[in-house]
Coordinates of C-alpha atoms and ligand atoms in Angstrom, one line a residue:
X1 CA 40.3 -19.3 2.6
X2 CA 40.9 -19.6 -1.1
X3 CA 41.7 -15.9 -1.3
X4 CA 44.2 -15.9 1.2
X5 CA 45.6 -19.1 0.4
X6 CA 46.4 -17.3 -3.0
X7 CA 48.2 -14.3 -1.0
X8 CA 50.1 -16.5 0.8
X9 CA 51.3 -19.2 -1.4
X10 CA 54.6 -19.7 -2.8
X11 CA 54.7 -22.4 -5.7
X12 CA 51.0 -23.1 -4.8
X13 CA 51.9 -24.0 -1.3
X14 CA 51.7 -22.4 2.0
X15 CA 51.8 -23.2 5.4
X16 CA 48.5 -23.2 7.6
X17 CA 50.0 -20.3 9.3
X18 CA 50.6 -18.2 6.4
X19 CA 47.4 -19.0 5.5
X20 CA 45.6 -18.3 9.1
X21 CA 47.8 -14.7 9.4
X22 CA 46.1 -13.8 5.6
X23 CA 43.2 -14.7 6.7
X24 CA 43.4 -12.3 9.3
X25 CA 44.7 -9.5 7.4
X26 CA 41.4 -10.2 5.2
X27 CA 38.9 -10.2 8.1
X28 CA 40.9 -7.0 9.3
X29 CA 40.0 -5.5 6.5
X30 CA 36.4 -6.6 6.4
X31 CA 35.8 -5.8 10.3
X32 CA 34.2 -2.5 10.3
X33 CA 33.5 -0.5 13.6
X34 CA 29.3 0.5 14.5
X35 CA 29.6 4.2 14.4
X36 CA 26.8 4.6 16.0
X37 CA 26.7 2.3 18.9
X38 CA 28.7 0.7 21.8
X39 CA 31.9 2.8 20.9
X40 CA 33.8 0.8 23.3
X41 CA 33.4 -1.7 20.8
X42 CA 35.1 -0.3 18.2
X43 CA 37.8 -1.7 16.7
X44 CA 41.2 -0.6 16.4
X45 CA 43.6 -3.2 14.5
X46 CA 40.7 -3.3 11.4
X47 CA 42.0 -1.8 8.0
X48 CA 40.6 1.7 7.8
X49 CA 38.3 2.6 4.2
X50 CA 40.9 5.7 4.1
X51 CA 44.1 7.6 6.4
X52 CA 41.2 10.0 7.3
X53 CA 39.1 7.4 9.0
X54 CA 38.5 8.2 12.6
X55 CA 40.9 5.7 14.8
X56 CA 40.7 7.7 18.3
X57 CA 37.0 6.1 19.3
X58 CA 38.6 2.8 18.7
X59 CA 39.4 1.5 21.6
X60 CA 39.3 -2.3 21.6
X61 CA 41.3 -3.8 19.3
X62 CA 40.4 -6.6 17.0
X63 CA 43.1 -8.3 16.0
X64 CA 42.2 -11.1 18.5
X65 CA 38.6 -11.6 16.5
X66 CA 40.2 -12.1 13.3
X67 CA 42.7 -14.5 14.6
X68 CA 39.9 -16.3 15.7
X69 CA 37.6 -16.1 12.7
X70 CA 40.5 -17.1 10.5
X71 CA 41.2 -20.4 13.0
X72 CA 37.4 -21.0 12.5
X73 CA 37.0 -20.5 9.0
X74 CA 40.4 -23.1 8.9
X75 CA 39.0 -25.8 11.3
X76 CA 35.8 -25.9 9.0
X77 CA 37.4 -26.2 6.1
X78 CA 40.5 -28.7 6.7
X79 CA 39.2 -30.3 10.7
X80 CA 35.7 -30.4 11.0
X81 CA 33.5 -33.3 9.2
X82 CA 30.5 -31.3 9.0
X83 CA 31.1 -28.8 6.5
X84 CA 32.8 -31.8 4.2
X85 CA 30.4 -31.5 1.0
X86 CA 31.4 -27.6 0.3
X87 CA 35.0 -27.5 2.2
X88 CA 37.6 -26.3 -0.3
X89 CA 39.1 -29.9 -0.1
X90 CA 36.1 -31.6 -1.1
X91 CA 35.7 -29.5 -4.1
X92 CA 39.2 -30.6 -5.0
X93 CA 40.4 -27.1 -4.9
X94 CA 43.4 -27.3 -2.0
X95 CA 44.7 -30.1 -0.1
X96 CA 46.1 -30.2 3.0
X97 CA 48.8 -32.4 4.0
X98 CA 51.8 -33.1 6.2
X99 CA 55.7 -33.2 4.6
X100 CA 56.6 -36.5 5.2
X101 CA 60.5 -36.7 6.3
X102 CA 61.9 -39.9 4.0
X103 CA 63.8 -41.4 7.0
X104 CA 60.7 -41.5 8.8
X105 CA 58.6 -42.8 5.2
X106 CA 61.4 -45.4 5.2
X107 CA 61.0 -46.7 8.6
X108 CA 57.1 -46.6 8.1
X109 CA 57.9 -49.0 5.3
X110 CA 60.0 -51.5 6.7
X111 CA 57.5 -52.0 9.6
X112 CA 54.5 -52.1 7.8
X113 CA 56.5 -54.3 5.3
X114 CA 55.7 -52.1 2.6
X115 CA 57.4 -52.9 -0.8
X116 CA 58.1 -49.3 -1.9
X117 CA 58.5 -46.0 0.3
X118 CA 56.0 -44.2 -1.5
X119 CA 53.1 -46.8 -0.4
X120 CA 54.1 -46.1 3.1
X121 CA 53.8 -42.0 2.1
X122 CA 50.2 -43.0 0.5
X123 CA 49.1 -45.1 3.8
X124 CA 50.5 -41.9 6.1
X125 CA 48.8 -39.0 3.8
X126 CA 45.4 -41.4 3.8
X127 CA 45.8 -42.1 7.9
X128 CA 46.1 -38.7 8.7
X129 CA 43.6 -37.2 6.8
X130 CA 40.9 -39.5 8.2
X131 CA 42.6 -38.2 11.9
X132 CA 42.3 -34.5 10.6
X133 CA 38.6 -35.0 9.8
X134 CA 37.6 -36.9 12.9
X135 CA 38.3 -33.5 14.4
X136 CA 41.2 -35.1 16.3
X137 CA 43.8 -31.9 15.9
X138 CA 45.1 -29.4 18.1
X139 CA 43.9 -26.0 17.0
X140 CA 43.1 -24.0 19.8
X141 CA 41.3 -20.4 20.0
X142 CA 38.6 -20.9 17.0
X143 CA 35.4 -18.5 17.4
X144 CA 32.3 -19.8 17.6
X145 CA 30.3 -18.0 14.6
X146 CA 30.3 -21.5 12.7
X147 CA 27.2 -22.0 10.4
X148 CA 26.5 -25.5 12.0
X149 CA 25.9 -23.8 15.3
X150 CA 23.1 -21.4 13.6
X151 CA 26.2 -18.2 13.6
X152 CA 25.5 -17.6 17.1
X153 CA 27.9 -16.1 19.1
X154 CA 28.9 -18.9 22.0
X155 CA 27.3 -21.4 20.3
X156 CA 30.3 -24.5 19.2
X157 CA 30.2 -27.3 17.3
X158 CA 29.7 -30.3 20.0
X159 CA 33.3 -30.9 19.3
X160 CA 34.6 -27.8 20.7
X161 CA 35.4 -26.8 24.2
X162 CA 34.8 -23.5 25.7
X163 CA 38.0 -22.3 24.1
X164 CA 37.2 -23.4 20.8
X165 CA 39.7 -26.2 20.3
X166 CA 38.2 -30.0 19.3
X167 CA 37.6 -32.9 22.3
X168 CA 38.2 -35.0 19.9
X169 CA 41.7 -37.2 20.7
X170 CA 43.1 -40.4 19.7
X171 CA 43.9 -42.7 22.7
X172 CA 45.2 -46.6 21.9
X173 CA 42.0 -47.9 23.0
X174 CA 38.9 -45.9 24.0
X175 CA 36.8 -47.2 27.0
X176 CA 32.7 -47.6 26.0
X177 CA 32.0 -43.9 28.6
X178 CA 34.8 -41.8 26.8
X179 CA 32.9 -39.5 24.4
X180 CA 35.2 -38.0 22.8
X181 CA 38.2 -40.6 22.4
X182 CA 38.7 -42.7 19.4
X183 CA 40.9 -45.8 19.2
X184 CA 44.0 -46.2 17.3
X185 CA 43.6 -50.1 18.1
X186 CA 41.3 -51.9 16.9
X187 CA 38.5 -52.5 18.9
X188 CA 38.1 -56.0 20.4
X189 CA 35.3 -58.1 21.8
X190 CA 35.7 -60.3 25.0
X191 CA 37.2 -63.5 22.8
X192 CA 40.0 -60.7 22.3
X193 CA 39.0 -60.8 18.4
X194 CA 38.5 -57.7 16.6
X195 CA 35.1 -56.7 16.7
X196 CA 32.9 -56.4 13.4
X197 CA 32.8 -52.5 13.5
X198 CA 35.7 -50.4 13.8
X199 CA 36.1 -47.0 13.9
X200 CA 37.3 -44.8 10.4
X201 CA 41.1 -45.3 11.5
X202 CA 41.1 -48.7 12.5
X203 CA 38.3 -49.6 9.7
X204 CA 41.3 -47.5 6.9
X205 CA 44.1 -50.3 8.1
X206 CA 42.0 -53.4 7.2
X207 CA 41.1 -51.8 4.0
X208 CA 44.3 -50.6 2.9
X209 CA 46.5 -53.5 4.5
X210 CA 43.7 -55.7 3.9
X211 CA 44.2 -56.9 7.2
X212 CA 44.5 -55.5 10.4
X213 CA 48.1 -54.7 11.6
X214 CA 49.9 -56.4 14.7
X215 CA 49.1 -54.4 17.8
X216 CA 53.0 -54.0 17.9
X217 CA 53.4 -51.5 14.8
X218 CA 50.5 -49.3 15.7
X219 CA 52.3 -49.3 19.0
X220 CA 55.2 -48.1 17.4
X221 CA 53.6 -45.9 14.7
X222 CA 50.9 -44.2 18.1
X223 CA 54.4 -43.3 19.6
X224 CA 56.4 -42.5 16.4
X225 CA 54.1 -40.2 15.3
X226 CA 54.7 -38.1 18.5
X227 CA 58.1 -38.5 18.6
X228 CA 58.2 -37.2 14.8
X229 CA 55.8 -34.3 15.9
X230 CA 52.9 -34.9 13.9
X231 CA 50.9 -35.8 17.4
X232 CA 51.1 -33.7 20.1
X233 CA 49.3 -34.7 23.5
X234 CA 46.0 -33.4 24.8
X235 CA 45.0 -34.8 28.0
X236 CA 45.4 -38.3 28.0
X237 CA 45.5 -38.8 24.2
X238 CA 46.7 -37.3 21.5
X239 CA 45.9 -35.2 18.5
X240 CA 47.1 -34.3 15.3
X241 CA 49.5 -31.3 15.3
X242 CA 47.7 -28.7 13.4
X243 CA 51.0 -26.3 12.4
X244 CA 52.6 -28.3 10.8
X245 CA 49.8 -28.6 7.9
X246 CA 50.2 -27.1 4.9
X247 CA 47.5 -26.3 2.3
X248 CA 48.4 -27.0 -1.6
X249 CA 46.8 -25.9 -4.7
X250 CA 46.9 -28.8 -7.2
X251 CA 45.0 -29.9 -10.6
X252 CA 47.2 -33.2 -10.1
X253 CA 47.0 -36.0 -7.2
X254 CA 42.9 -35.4 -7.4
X255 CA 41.2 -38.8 -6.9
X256 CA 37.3 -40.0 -7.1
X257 CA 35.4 -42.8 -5.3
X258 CA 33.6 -44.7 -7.8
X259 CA 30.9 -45.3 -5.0
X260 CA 30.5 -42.2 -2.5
X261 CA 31.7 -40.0 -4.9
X262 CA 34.0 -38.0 -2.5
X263 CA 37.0 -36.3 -3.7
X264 CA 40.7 -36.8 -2.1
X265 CA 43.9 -36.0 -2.7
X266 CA 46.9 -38.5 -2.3
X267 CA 50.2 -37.4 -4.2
X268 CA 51.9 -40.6 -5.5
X269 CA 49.2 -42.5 -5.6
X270 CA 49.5 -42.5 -9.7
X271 CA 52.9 -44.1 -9.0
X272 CA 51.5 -47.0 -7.1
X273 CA 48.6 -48.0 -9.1
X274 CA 49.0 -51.1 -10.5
X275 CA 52.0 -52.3 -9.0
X276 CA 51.4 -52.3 -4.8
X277 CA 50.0 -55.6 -3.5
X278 CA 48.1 -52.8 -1.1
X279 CA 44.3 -51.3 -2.3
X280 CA 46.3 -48.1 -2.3
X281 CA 43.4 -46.6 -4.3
X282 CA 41.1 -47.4 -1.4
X283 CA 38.5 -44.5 -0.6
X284 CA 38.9 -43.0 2.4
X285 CA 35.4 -42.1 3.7
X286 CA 34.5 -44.8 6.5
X287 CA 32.5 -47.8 5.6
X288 CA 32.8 -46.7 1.8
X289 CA 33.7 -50.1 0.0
X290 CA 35.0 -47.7 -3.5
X291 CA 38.0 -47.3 -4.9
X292 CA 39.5 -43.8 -5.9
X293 CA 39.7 -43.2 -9.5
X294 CA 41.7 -39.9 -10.7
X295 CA 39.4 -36.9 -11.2
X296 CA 40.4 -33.8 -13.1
X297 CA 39.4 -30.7 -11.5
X298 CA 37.3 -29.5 -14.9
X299 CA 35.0 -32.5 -14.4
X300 CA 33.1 -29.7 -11.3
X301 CA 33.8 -26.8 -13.7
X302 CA 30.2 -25.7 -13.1
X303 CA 29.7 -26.5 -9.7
X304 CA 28.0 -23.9 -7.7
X305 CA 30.0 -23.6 -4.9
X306 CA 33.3 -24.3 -6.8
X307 CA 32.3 -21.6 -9.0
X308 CA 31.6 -19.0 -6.3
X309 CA 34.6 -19.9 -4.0
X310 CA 37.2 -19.8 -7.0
X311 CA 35.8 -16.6 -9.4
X312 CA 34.1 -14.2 -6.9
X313 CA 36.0 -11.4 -4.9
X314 CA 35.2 -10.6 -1.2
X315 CA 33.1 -7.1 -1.0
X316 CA 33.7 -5.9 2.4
X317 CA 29.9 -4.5 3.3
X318 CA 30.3 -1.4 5.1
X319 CA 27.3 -0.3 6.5
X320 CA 26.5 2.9 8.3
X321 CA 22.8 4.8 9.7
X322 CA 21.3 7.9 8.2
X323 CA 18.4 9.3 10.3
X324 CA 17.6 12.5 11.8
X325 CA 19.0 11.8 14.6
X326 CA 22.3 12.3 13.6
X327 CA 23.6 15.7 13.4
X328 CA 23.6 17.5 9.6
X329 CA 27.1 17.5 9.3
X330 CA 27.4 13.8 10.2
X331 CA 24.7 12.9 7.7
X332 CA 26.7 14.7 5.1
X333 CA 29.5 12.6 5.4
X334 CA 27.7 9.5 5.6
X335 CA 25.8 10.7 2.2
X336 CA 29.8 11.6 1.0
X337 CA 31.3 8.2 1.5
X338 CA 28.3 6.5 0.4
X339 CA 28.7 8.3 -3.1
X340 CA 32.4 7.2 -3.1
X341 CA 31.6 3.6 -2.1
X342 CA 33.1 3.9 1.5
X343 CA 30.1 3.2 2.9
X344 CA 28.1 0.3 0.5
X345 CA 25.1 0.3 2.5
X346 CA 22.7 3.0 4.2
X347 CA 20.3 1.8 6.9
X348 CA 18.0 4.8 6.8
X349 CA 14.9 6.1 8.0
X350 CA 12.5 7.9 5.8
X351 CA 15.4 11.6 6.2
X352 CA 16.3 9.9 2.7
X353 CA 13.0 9.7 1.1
X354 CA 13.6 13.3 -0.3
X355 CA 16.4 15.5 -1.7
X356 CA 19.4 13.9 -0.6
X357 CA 21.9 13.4 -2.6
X358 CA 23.5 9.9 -2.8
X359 CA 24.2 8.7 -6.1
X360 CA 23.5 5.7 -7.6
X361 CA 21.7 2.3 -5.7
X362 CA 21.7 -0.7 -6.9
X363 CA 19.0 -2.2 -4.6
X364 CA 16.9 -0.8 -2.5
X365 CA 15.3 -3.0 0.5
X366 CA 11.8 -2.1 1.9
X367 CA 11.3 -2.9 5.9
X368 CA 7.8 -2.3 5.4
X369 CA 5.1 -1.5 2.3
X370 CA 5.4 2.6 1.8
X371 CA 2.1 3.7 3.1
X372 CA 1.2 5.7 -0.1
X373 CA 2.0 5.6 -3.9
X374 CA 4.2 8.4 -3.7
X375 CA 6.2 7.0 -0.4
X376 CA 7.0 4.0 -2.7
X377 CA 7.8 6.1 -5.8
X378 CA 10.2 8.0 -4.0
X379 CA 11.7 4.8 -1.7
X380 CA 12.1 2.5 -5.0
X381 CA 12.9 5.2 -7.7
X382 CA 16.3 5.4 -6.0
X383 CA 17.5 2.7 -7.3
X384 CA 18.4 1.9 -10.8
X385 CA 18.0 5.5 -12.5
X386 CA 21.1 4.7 -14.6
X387 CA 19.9 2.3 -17.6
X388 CA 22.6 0.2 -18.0
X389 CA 22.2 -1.6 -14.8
X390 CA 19.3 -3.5 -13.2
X391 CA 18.0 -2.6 -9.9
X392 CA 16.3 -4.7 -7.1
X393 CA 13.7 -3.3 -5.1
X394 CA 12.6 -5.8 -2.7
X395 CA 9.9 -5.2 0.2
X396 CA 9.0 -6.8 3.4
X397 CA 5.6 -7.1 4.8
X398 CA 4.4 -7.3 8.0
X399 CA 1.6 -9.0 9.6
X400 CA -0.6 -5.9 9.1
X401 CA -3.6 -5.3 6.8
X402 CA -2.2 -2.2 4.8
X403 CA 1.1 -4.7 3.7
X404 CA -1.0 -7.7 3.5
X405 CA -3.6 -5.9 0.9
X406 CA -0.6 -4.3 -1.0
X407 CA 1.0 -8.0 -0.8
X408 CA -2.2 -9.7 -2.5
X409 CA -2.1 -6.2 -4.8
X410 CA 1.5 -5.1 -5.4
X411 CA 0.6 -3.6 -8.6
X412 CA -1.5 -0.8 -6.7
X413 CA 1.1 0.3 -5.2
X414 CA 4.1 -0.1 -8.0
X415 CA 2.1 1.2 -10.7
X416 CA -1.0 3.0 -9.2
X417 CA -2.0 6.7 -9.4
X418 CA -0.4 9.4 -7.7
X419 CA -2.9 11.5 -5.3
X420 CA -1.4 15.3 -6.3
X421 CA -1.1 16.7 -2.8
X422 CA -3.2 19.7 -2.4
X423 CA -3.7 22.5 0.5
X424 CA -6.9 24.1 1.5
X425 CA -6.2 28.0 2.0
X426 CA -10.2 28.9 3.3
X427 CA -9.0 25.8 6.2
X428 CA -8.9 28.2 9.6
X429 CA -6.5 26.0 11.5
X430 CA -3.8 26.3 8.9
X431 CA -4.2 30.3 8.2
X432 CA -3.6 30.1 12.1
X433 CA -0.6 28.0 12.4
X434 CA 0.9 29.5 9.3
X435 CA 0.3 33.2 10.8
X436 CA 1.9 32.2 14.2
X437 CA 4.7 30.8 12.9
X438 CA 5.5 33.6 10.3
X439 CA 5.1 36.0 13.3
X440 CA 7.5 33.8 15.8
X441 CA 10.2 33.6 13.0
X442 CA 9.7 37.5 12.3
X443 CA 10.0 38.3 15.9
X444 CA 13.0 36.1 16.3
X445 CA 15.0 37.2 13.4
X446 CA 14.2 40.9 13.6
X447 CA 14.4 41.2 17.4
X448 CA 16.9 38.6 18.3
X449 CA 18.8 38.0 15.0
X450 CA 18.1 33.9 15.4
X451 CA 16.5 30.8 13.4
X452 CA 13.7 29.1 15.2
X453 CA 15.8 26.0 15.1
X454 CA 18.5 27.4 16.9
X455 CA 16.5 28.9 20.1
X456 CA 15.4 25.9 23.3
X457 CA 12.7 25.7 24.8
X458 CA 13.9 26.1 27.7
X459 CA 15.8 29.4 27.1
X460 CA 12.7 30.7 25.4
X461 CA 10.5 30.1 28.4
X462 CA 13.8 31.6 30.6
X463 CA 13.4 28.0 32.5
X464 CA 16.3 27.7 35.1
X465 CA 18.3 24.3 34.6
X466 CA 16.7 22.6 37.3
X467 CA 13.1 23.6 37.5
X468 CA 10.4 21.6 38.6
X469 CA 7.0 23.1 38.3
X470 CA 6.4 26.4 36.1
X471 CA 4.8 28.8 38.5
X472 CA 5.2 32.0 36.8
X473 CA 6.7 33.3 33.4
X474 CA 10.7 34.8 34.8
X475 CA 10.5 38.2 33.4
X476 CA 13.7 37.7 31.4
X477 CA 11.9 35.2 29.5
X478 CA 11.9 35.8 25.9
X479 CA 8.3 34.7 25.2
X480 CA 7.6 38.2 27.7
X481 CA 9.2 40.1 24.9
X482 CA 7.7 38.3 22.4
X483 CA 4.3 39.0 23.4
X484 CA 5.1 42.8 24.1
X485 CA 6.7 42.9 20.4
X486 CA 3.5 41.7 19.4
X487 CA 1.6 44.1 21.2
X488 CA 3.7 47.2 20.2
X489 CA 5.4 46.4 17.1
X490 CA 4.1 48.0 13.7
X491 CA 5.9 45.1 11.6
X492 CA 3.6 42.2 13.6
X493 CA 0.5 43.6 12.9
X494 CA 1.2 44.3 9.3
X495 CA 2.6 41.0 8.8
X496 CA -0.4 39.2 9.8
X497 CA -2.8 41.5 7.9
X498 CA -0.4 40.8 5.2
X499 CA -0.8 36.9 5.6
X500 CA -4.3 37.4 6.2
X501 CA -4.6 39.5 2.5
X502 CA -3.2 36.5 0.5
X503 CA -5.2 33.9 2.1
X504 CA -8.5 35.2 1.3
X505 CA -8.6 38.8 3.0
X506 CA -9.6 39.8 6.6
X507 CA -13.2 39.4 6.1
X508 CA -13.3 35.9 5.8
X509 CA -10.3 35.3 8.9
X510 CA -12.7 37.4 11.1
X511 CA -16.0 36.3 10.1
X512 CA -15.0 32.8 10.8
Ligands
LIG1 ZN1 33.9 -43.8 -1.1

């Protein structure tokens, strides 16, 4: 939101809107489409990495999604009370407020018998935000990824209906079964008295006004506000109207409750204080008896979250497969854009554990412990070889016994010995794979001119497409030829005794 807010600001204002399409140019850019599965999932409106990117798979288009992130990402930060301790408003980093139109300020003041214009801007600014964070505003077409809801997809704060717009609506006065109203009027109890409790809105007029207002001007303000635009209808009630926010950046206006400790922002209040007969310094948080003192921004120089929201930069994670499975040719690209920084992170299988070239890592994460010294060795040693950076190597075990005794004994594996593998020539099974395969290759490259990777089975065994059951071997098979060529051919027999020779001699091969 921050970053966005900064792209689409004009003297350190900017409309929600402007703000919303920003946002949706960023998630654009940070929407990336799963090569390798559900292609009709891929995206088509996201910002490609690069011109060559491929675009033709794409066939849904995303724009929609990042609408709807952006709308999300918005409510939580300016309309939703749950995410109010970290929300870029309550770290006094932007505010969000309407323009108030000084005929309208002017008329607020005369009914409300304020003395001075500005305490009527003060009252309105404080009113509405209390609305905006009761959730009562009219934002429609949120997704549903929100934090509170554990990020899963469908899952909405209990506010939100299905299409991801807030329940939540002001109505005069709400009837005890209506969940999701709130009362503009006070609240009153059979004698017709106000009642000792009143919701955030009502509870804001006694505490400001230090009284509650006639039932006539909240009338009149409830209907004003609609006529002015700032409410629109929703259902039977009302909410606030959600375009016409704007966000602002501002190191001024910041204020402090000397009891909750929340952080608002009211523009004019400096003016006021002092001189208004009204606690215009009131805190706005409901049942909070404090009073707003001015804060500087500095004061939350080291706060985490400020600190992370105002000084890091969004790092799009592209990430992409590498396992066998995918063709060479695709695994050399992958392996390209990962050495450019295309692609920032490689789910692999253990294809990388040798040989492949692709640059520098800066972390490398484990799914399970390496079986062997070496395995790890190779796995870890990927990352960090440069020596001016430092490199993470971090390793998950699973409920087995090989990761649970390397977990008790991680040094074992991190800094034990290396076993230096080793190959038994006098070991009959492998002089016999070893001979067949050097004879099969022979036969195949001298005969038919082809690698043994690029032969089938099935076309070696002269299989027709749709067999069944192998009854006999179809005479143009070329495992027929094959064992002729071994029977006939000079080359095969010399071969093996050739093999045979540098293994340990014939004697041995034929005594054993
Ligand atoms: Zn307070």
């Amino acid at each position: 939101v921050w970053l966005s807010f900064q792209k689409a600001q004009t003297n350190g204002i900017a409309s929600v809107l402007a703000v919303e399409s920003a946002l949706t140019k960023e998630f654009l850019g940070l929407s990336i489409p799963h090569p390798d599965r559900e292609p009709k999932k891929h995206h088509r409106s996201y910002i490609a990495r690069d011109e060559n990117e491929e675009t033709v798979k794409n066939e849904r288009d995303c724009l929609e999604w990042a609408q709807k992130r952006a709308r999300e990402l918005l409510l939580r930060e300016f309309g939703l009370p749950s995410a109010r301790r970290f929300s870029v408003e309550a770290l006094g980093i932007l505010a969000c407020h309407f323009q108030w139109p000084g005929e309208f300020l002017q008329a607020v003041k005369e009914r409300f018998d304020f003395q001075d214009s500005l305490e009527a801007k003060v009252f309105l600014t404080g009113l509405t935000q209390i609305i905006r964070l009761t959730s009562a505003v009219d934002l429609e077409g949120a997704s549903s990824y929100f934090p509170e809801t554990g990020g899963i997809d469908g899952g909405l704060p209990k506010r939100l209906d299905s299409k991801g717009r807030s329940q939540i609506r002001l109505e005069l006065s709400r009837q005890s079964n209506e969940k999701h109203t709130i009362g503009f009027l006070p609240a009153k109890k059979d004698d017709r008295q106000p009642k000792e409790r009143q919701n955030a809105i009502v509870s804001y007029y006694r505490k400001f006004l230090k009284k509650y207002p006639s039932e006539e001007v909240l009338l009149w303000l409830f209907d004003e506000l609609l006529q002015q635009g700032f409410f629109v209808r929703h259902e039977v009630g009302r909410q606030l109207h959600w375009e016409l926010l704007n966000l602002q950046a501002s190191e001024s206006d910041w204020y402090r409750c000397n009891t909750c400790q929340q952080i608002f922002h009211l523009p004019d209040l400096q003016q006021l204080s002092g001189r208004s007969s009204f606690a215009v310094d009131c805190c706005l948080a409901h049942r909070c008896q404090g009073q707003l003192r001015p804060f500087r921004g500095e004061e939350l120089k080291d706060h985490h979250y400020r600190h992370i929201i105002r000084e890091r930069v969004i790092l799009p994670l592209r990430s992409q497969e590498h396992t066998a499975q995918l063709g060479t040719e695709e695994l050399a690209k992958r392996e390209s854009l990962f050495r450019q920084g295309k692609i920032n992170l490689l789910s692999s299988s253990t294809t990388l554990e040798m040989g492949v070239d692709i640059g520098e890592l800066q972390a490398v994460a484990l799914r399970n412990f390496p079986p062997h010294v070496s395995n790890y060795q190779q796995r870890a040693g990927r990352a960090g070889r440069r020596t001016d950076g430092v490199a993470i190597t971090l390793m998950y075990g699973q409920r087995r016994p090989h990761d649970r005794y390397y977990f008790e004994k991680p040094t074992e594996l991190i800094n034990g010995k290396n076993k230096v593998p080793k190959l038994d020539p006098d070991n009959l099974e492998i002089q016999k794979r070893h001979i067949r395969a050097e004879l099969l290759a022979n036969f195949l490259r001298d005969a038919r001119a082809l690698g043994a990777e690029k032969i089938a089975m099935k076309a070696f065994l002269g299989l027709p497409d749709n067999y069944t059951k192998l009854t006999g071997l179809p005479g143009e098979a070329l495992l027929s030829d094959l064992l002729q060529w071994l029977e006939n051919h000079e080359s095969a027999s010399l071969l093996a005794r050739r093999w045979l020779d540098r293994l340990g001699g014939i004697d041995r091969f034929t005594r054993s």
